[in-house]
Structures are given as C-alpha cells and as structure tokens.
Amino acid sequence: MEDKIRILLPEDEVDARVEEIGKQISADYAGKAVHLICILKGGVFFTCELAKRITVPVSLDFMCVSSYGAGTKSSGIVKIVKDLDEPLDGKHVLIVEDIIDSGRTLSYLTEVLKQRGPADIKICTLLDKPSRRVKKEVKVDYTCFSIPDEFVVGYGLDYDQKYRNLPYIGVVEV
Ligand code: IMP
Ligand code: MG
C-alpha cells in the first residue's frame, strides 16, 4: 500500500541549505581538519551531501545507535549497535544527524564520545524539532532546518525503513 507524502522541503531548497551550512563549517574549521561522525542509517544521505561541500580536510567514521523503548516512544537508553572504527584523540569531531527530536540520542552520544579525548565535539543536524526537546542541555551547532512536530521522511529519514531515498523532505499523511 502506498502512503501519501506531502512535500515539506523540496530538493532544491534542501540542497541550497546544505551548501550554505557546508560553507559555514568550512569557514569555522579553517586551518583544521574535521572528523565527521555519521549516525546511521538516517544521517548517511546528509553526511555525503554535506561532506562534498566542505573545503577543509574531512575524515569520516560511522556509528549506529538504537534507542530501547516500546514503539515510537524513546526510553532514553541508547544502545551502540555499531561503534566507530577509529579513536577520537585530538580530533575535531562533528556529529552528523538526520533529526533531533527529544535529544536523548545525542545527549547520550556526546557524553560517550567526550570520554574518548577529542579536541572538541560539535553537532550538525539536517532537521530539528525544537518543540519536542526533552534534553535541553543538547546544544546544536549547525541546523539546516527547524521544523514543526510532524513525522517526516526522505533524505535519509524513514518510516518503517521506507522512503530514505526520497530526494526531498516529506510528511507522511495519515
Ligand atoms: P531523539 O533521541 O528523540 O532526539 O531521536 C532522534 C531519532 O529519532 C532520529 O535520529 C530519528 O531516527 C528518529 N526520528 C525522530 N523524528 C523522526 C521523524 O519525524 N521521522 C523519522 N525519524 C524520526
Ligand atoms: Mg537517527
């Protein structure tokens, strides 16, 4: 059965904004190398598009986390399903996420990664739902778009593992 998807952010708008954020990151990290940590699977499309637009040296690593909890309600307990391949000592780490909702995933993740001795850790997200934030201490350094509390898909984001490949951000109509 096909779901109806309403376009929230068209492809050209997302691309333009990713380019802008890429420029900003390149300027902020001038003279340094940035170590991008892609949060799988949702962050993978955004990470690739963003990395292509960063002009300082880039290295990449990947991490996969899942939050325990019944259904769609996140419990705040995060499990590392796939850990990074490389150490973080002295690196300028930039975590790249698809979306920040309650903030529980990133709150946990930044605490864990801080223990590994990076020079600094920043957060970059494609989307943010600020009205949903539970973990107020999560500071987001780069946000492409703040959106209302709607369930979105595309550009890496899924609904039951579907629609990650859509080139735009859409809302699944129920
Ligand atoms: P948080 O820990 O509550 O901030 O959850 C963030 C994670 O929830 C994201 O990385 C997504 O995997 C998922 N998520 C939250 N909102 C959406 C949405 O609207 N569409 C798809 N996934 C979402
Ligand atoms: Mg995710």
mmCIF file of C-alpha atoms and ligand atoms in Angstrom:
data_model
loop_
_atom_site.group_PDB
_atom_site.id
_atom_site.type_symbol
_atom_site.label_atom_id
_atom_site.label_comp_id
_atom_site.label_asym_id
_atom_site.label_seq_id
_atom_site.Cartn_x
_atom_site.Cartn_y
_atom_site.Cartn_z
ATOM 1 C CA MET A 1 0.000 0.000 0.000
ATOM 2 C CA GLU A 2 1.333 3.444 -0.941
ATOM 3 C CA ASP A 3 1.391 6.243 1.621
ATOM 4 C CA LYS A 4 0.577 9.788 0.622
ATOM 5 C CA ILE A 5 3.562 12.071 1.090
ATOM 6 C CA ARG A 6 3.308 15.852 1.175
ATOM 7 C CA ILE A 7 6.470 17.748 0.304
ATOM 8 C CA LEU A 8 7.641 19.889 3.210
ATOM 9 C CA LEU A 9 11.082 20.896 1.908
ATOM 10 C CA PRO A 10 11.737 20.457 -1.824
ATOM 11 C CA GLU A 11 15.031 19.079 -3.114
ATOM 12 C CA ASP A 12 16.453 22.404 -4.359
ATOM 13 C CA GLU A 13 15.756 24.083 -1.021
ATOM 14 C CA VAL A 14 17.488 21.299 0.927
ATOM 15 C CA ASP A 15 20.474 21.310 -1.448
ATOM 16 C CA ALA A 16 20.870 25.083 -1.190
ATOM 17 C CA ARG A 17 20.768 24.977 2.591
ATOM 18 C CA VAL A 18 23.252 22.077 2.797
ATOM 19 C CA GLU A 19 25.610 24.091 0.600
ATOM 20 C CA GLU A 20 25.242 27.090 2.925
ATOM 21 C CA ILE A 21 25.959 25.011 6.042
ATOM 22 C CA GLY A 22 28.922 23.400 4.262
ATOM 23 C CA LYS A 23 30.394 26.836 3.647
ATOM 24 C CA GLN A 24 29.834 27.876 7.239
ATOM 25 C CA ILE A 25 31.539 24.706 8.536
ATOM 26 C CA SER A 26 34.455 25.234 6.123
ATOM 27 C CA ALA A 27 34.916 28.767 7.461
ATOM 28 C CA ASP A 28 34.568 27.758 11.125
ATOM 29 C CA TYR A 29 37.104 24.921 10.782
ATOM 30 C CA ALA A 30 39.592 26.903 8.675
ATOM 31 C CA GLY A 31 43.130 25.617 9.281
ATOM 32 C CA LYS A 32 41.832 22.411 10.886
ATOM 33 C CA ALA A 33 40.600 19.027 9.726
ATOM 34 C CA VAL A 34 37.070 17.952 10.610
ATOM 35 C CA HIS A 35 36.181 14.389 11.598
ATOM 36 C CA LEU A 36 32.579 13.703 10.597
ATOM 37 C CA ILE A 37 30.693 11.062 12.530
ATOM 38 C CA CYS A 38 27.704 9.905 10.565
ATOM 39 C CA ILE A 39 24.878 8.477 12.637
ATOM 40 C CA LEU A 40 23.481 5.528 10.688
ATOM 41 C CA LYS A 41 21.280 4.998 8.949
ATOM 42 C CA GLY A 42 19.364 8.252 8.797
ATOM 43 C CA GLY A 43 22.393 10.534 8.660
ATOM 44 C CA VAL A 44 24.017 8.902 5.660
ATOM 45 C CA PHE A 45 22.474 10.934 2.830
ATOM 46 C CA PHE A 46 23.013 14.233 4.624
ATOM 47 C CA THR A 47 26.598 13.310 5.568
ATOM 48 C CA CYS A 48 27.525 12.581 1.940
ATOM 49 C CA GLU A 49 25.959 15.778 0.595
ATOM 50 C CA LEU A 50 27.496 17.859 3.370
ATOM 51 C CA ALA A 51 30.975 16.309 3.112
ATOM 52 C CA LYS A 52 31.118 17.180 -0.607
ATOM 53 C CA ARG A 53 30.624 20.832 0.258
ATOM 54 C CA ILE A 54 33.254 21.108 2.999
ATOM 55 C CA THR A 55 36.555 22.502 1.775
ATOM 56 C CA VAL A 56 38.787 21.763 4.803
ATOM 57 C CA PRO A 57 40.214 18.204 5.099
ATOM 58 C CA VAL A 58 37.481 15.716 6.011
ATOM 59 C CA SER A 59 37.663 12.255 7.520
ATOM 60 C CA LEU A 60 34.624 10.075 8.090
ATOM 61 C CA ASP A 61 33.502 7.456 10.556
ATOM 62 C CA PHE A 62 30.173 5.784 11.186
ATOM 63 C CA MET A 63 28.189 4.808 14.227
ATOM 64 C CA CYS A 64 24.847 3.069 14.534
ATOM 65 C CA VAL A 65 22.724 3.504 17.633
ATOM 66 C CA SER A 66 19.270 2.320 18.568
ATOM 67 C CA SER A 67 17.130 3.527 21.406
ATOM 68 C CA TYR A 68 15.357 0.988 23.544
ATOM 69 C CA GLY A 69 11.698 1.541 24.143
ATOM 70 C CA ALA A 70 8.277 0.381 23.145
ATOM 71 C CA GLY A 71 7.046 1.555 19.755
ATOM 72 C CA THR A 72 7.850 5.134 18.889
ATOM 73 C CA LYS A 73 8.448 6.249 22.470
ATOM 74 C CA SER A 74 12.155 6.604 23.132
ATOM 75 C CA SER A 75 13.234 5.456 26.607
ATOM 76 C CA GLY A 76 16.425 7.456 26.768
ATOM 77 C CA ILE A 77 18.531 4.305 26.899
ATOM 78 C CA VAL A 78 20.686 4.157 23.821
ATOM 79 C CA LYS A 79 22.472 1.049 22.582
ATOM 80 C CA ILE A 80 25.542 1.235 20.357
ATOM 81 C CA VAL A 81 24.804 -1.202 17.539
ATOM 82 C CA LYS A 82 27.936 -0.356 15.550
ATOM 83 C CA ASP A 83 30.786 1.574 17.129
ATOM 84 C CA LEU A 84 33.326 3.839 15.431
ATOM 85 C CA ASP A 85 36.289 2.219 13.675
ATOM 86 C CA GLU A 86 38.821 4.822 14.773
ATOM 87 C CA PRO A 87 39.814 6.591 18.010
ATOM 88 C CA LEU A 88 38.907 10.268 18.514
ATOM 89 C CA ASP A 89 42.031 11.526 20.305
ATOM 90 C CA GLY A 90 42.731 15.151 19.445
ATOM 91 C CA LYS A 91 40.211 15.237 16.593
ATOM 92 C CA HIS A 92 37.730 17.993 15.795
ATOM 93 C CA VAL A 93 34.598 15.878 15.867
ATOM 94 C CA LEU A 94 31.387 16.867 14.141
ATOM 95 C CA ILE A 95 28.434 14.551 14.741
ATOM 96 C CA VAL A 96 26.096 14.492 11.738
ATOM 97 C CA GLU A 97 22.479 13.554 12.483
ATOM 98 C CA ASP A 98 19.340 13.406 10.390
ATOM 99 C CA ILE A 99 16.975 14.814 13.002
ATOM 100 C CA ILE A 100 16.921 15.806 16.651
ATOM 101 C CA ASP A 101 13.668 15.112 18.406
ATOM 102 C CA SER A 102 13.770 14.579 22.188
ATOM 103 C CA GLY A 103 17.549 14.970 22.108
ATOM 104 C CA ARG A 104 18.025 11.724 24.061
ATOM 105 C CA THR A 105 20.177 10.046 21.399
ATOM 106 C CA LEU A 106 22.588 12.963 21.112
ATOM 107 C CA SER A 107 22.671 13.642 24.833
ATOM 108 C CA TYR A 108 23.858 10.086 25.433
ATOM 109 C CA LEU A 109 26.173 10.007 22.426
ATOM 110 C CA THR A 110 28.030 13.240 23.190
ATOM 111 C CA GLU A 111 28.669 12.023 26.747
ATOM 112 C CA VAL A 112 30.101 8.740 25.453
ATOM 113 C CA LEU A 113 32.250 10.372 22.760
ATOM 114 C CA LYS A 114 33.594 13.062 25.129
ATOM 115 C CA GLN A 115 35.314 10.281 27.117
ATOM 116 C CA ARG A 116 37.413 9.406 24.071
ATOM 117 C CA GLY A 117 39.581 12.504 24.138
ATOM 118 C CA PRO A 118 38.542 14.560 21.096
ATOM 119 C CA ALA A 119 39.828 18.149 20.773
ATOM 120 C CA ASP A 120 36.187 19.254 20.574
ATOM 121 C CA ILE A 121 32.742 17.941 19.662
ATOM 122 C CA LYS A 122 30.085 19.795 17.711
ATOM 123 C CA ILE A 123 26.696 18.730 16.399
ATOM 124 C CA CYS A 124 25.260 19.238 12.938
ATOM 125 C CA THR A 125 21.708 18.202 12.095
ATOM 126 C CA LEU A 126 19.632 18.320 8.953
ATOM 127 C CA LEU A 127 16.397 18.792 10.893
ATOM 128 C CA ASP A 128 15.412 19.875 14.371
ATOM 129 C CA LYS A 129 12.043 19.653 16.107
ATOM 130 C CA PRO A 130 12.723 22.097 18.954
ATOM 131 C CA SER A 131 9.201 21.773 20.379
ATOM 132 C CA ARG A 132 9.915 18.099 21.169
ATOM 133 C CA ARG A 133 13.114 18.608 23.123
ATOM 134 C CA VAL A 134 13.368 16.828 26.483
ATOM 135 C CA LYS A 135 17.156 17.042 26.857
ATOM 136 C CA LYS A 136 17.536 20.815 26.974
ATOM 137 C CA GLU A 137 21.295 20.578 27.521
ATOM 138 C CA VAL A 138 21.849 19.358 23.960
ATOM 139 C CA LYS A 139 23.428 22.264 22.114
ATOM 140 C CA VAL A 140 23.137 22.080 18.348
ATOM 141 C CA ASP A 141 25.865 23.971 16.485
ATOM 142 C CA TYR A 142 24.521 23.677 12.933
ATOM 143 C CA THR A 143 20.861 23.193 11.992
ATOM 144 C CA CYS A 144 19.723 23.168 8.377
ATOM 145 C CA PHE A 145 16.008 23.445 9.153
ATOM 146 C CA SER A 146 13.832 23.715 12.254
ATOM 147 C CA ILE A 147 10.504 22.036 11.572
ATOM 148 C CA PRO A 148 7.177 21.666 13.361
ATOM 149 C CA ASP A 149 6.256 18.459 15.191
ATOM 150 C CA GLU A 150 5.340 16.330 12.183
ATOM 151 C CA PHE A 151 6.682 12.916 11.191
ATOM 152 C CA VAL A 152 8.979 13.404 8.228
ATOM 153 C CA VAL A 153 10.678 11.091 5.740
ATOM 154 C CA GLY A 154 13.212 11.370 2.941
ATOM 155 C CA TYR A 155 16.866 12.440 2.653
ATOM 156 C CA GLY A 156 17.773 9.516 4.920
ATOM 157 C CA LEU A 157 14.749 9.571 7.216
ATOM 158 C CA ASP A 158 12.497 6.540 7.194
ATOM 159 C CA TYR A 159 9.037 5.354 8.047
ATOM 160 C CA ASP A 160 9.376 1.638 8.762
ATOM 161 C CA GLN A 161 12.647 1.624 6.766
ATOM 162 C CA LYS A 162 10.898 3.104 3.712
ATOM 163 C CA TYR A 163 11.408 6.439 1.930
ATOM 164 C CA ARG A 164 15.021 7.064 2.960
ATOM 165 C CA ASN A 165 15.882 7.559 -0.723
ATOM 166 C CA LEU A 166 13.459 10.409 -1.396
ATOM 167 C CA PRO A 167 15.500 13.443 -2.518
ATOM 168 C CA TYR A 168 13.228 15.837 -0.562
ATOM 169 C CA ILE A 169 11.755 16.017 2.955
ATOM 170 C CA GLY A 170 8.120 14.979 3.108
ATOM 171 C CA VAL A 171 5.368 14.387 5.644
ATOM 172 C CA VAL A 172 3.548 11.057 5.635
ATOM 173 C CA GLU A 173 -0.165 11.884 5.554
ATOM 174 C CA VAL A 174 -2.283 9.665 7.789
HETATM 175 P P1 IMP B 1 15.774 11.632 19.760
HETATM 176 O O1 IMP B 1 16.707 10.754 20.537
HETATM 177 O O2 IMP B 1 14.389 11.650 20.352
HETATM 178 O O3 IMP B 1 16.297 13.012 19.501
HETATM 179 O O4 IMP B 1 15.526 10.859 18.411
HETATM 180 C C1 IMP B 1 16.177 11.120 17.260
HETATM 181 C C2 IMP B 1 15.923 9.955 16.310
HETATM 182 O O5 IMP B 1 14.531 9.635 16.210
HETATM 183 C C3 IMP B 1 16.350 10.353 14.911
HETATM 184 O O6 IMP B 1 17.715 10.077 14.691
HETATM 185 C C4 IMP B 1 15.409 9.523 14.053
HETATM 186 O O7 IMP B 1 15.970 8.244 13.828
HETATM 187 C C5 IMP B 1 14.155 9.387 14.863
HETATM 188 N N1 IMP B 1 13.108 10.372 14.441
HETATM 189 C C6 IMP B 1 12.630 11.397 15.169
HETATM 190 N N2 IMP B 1 11.697 12.092 14.498
HETATM 191 C C7 IMP B 1 11.597 11.495 13.280
HETATM 192 C C8 IMP B 1 10.788 11.781 12.109
HETATM 193 O O8 IMP B 1 9.985 12.722 12.019
HETATM 194 N N3 IMP B 1 10.971 10.947 11.045
HETATM 195 C C9 IMP B 1 11.857 9.891 11.076
HETATM 196 N N4 IMP B 1 12.614 9.596 12.148
HETATM 197 C C10 IMP B 1 12.488 10.382 13.247
HETATM 198 MG MG MG B 2 18.595 8.590 13.511
#
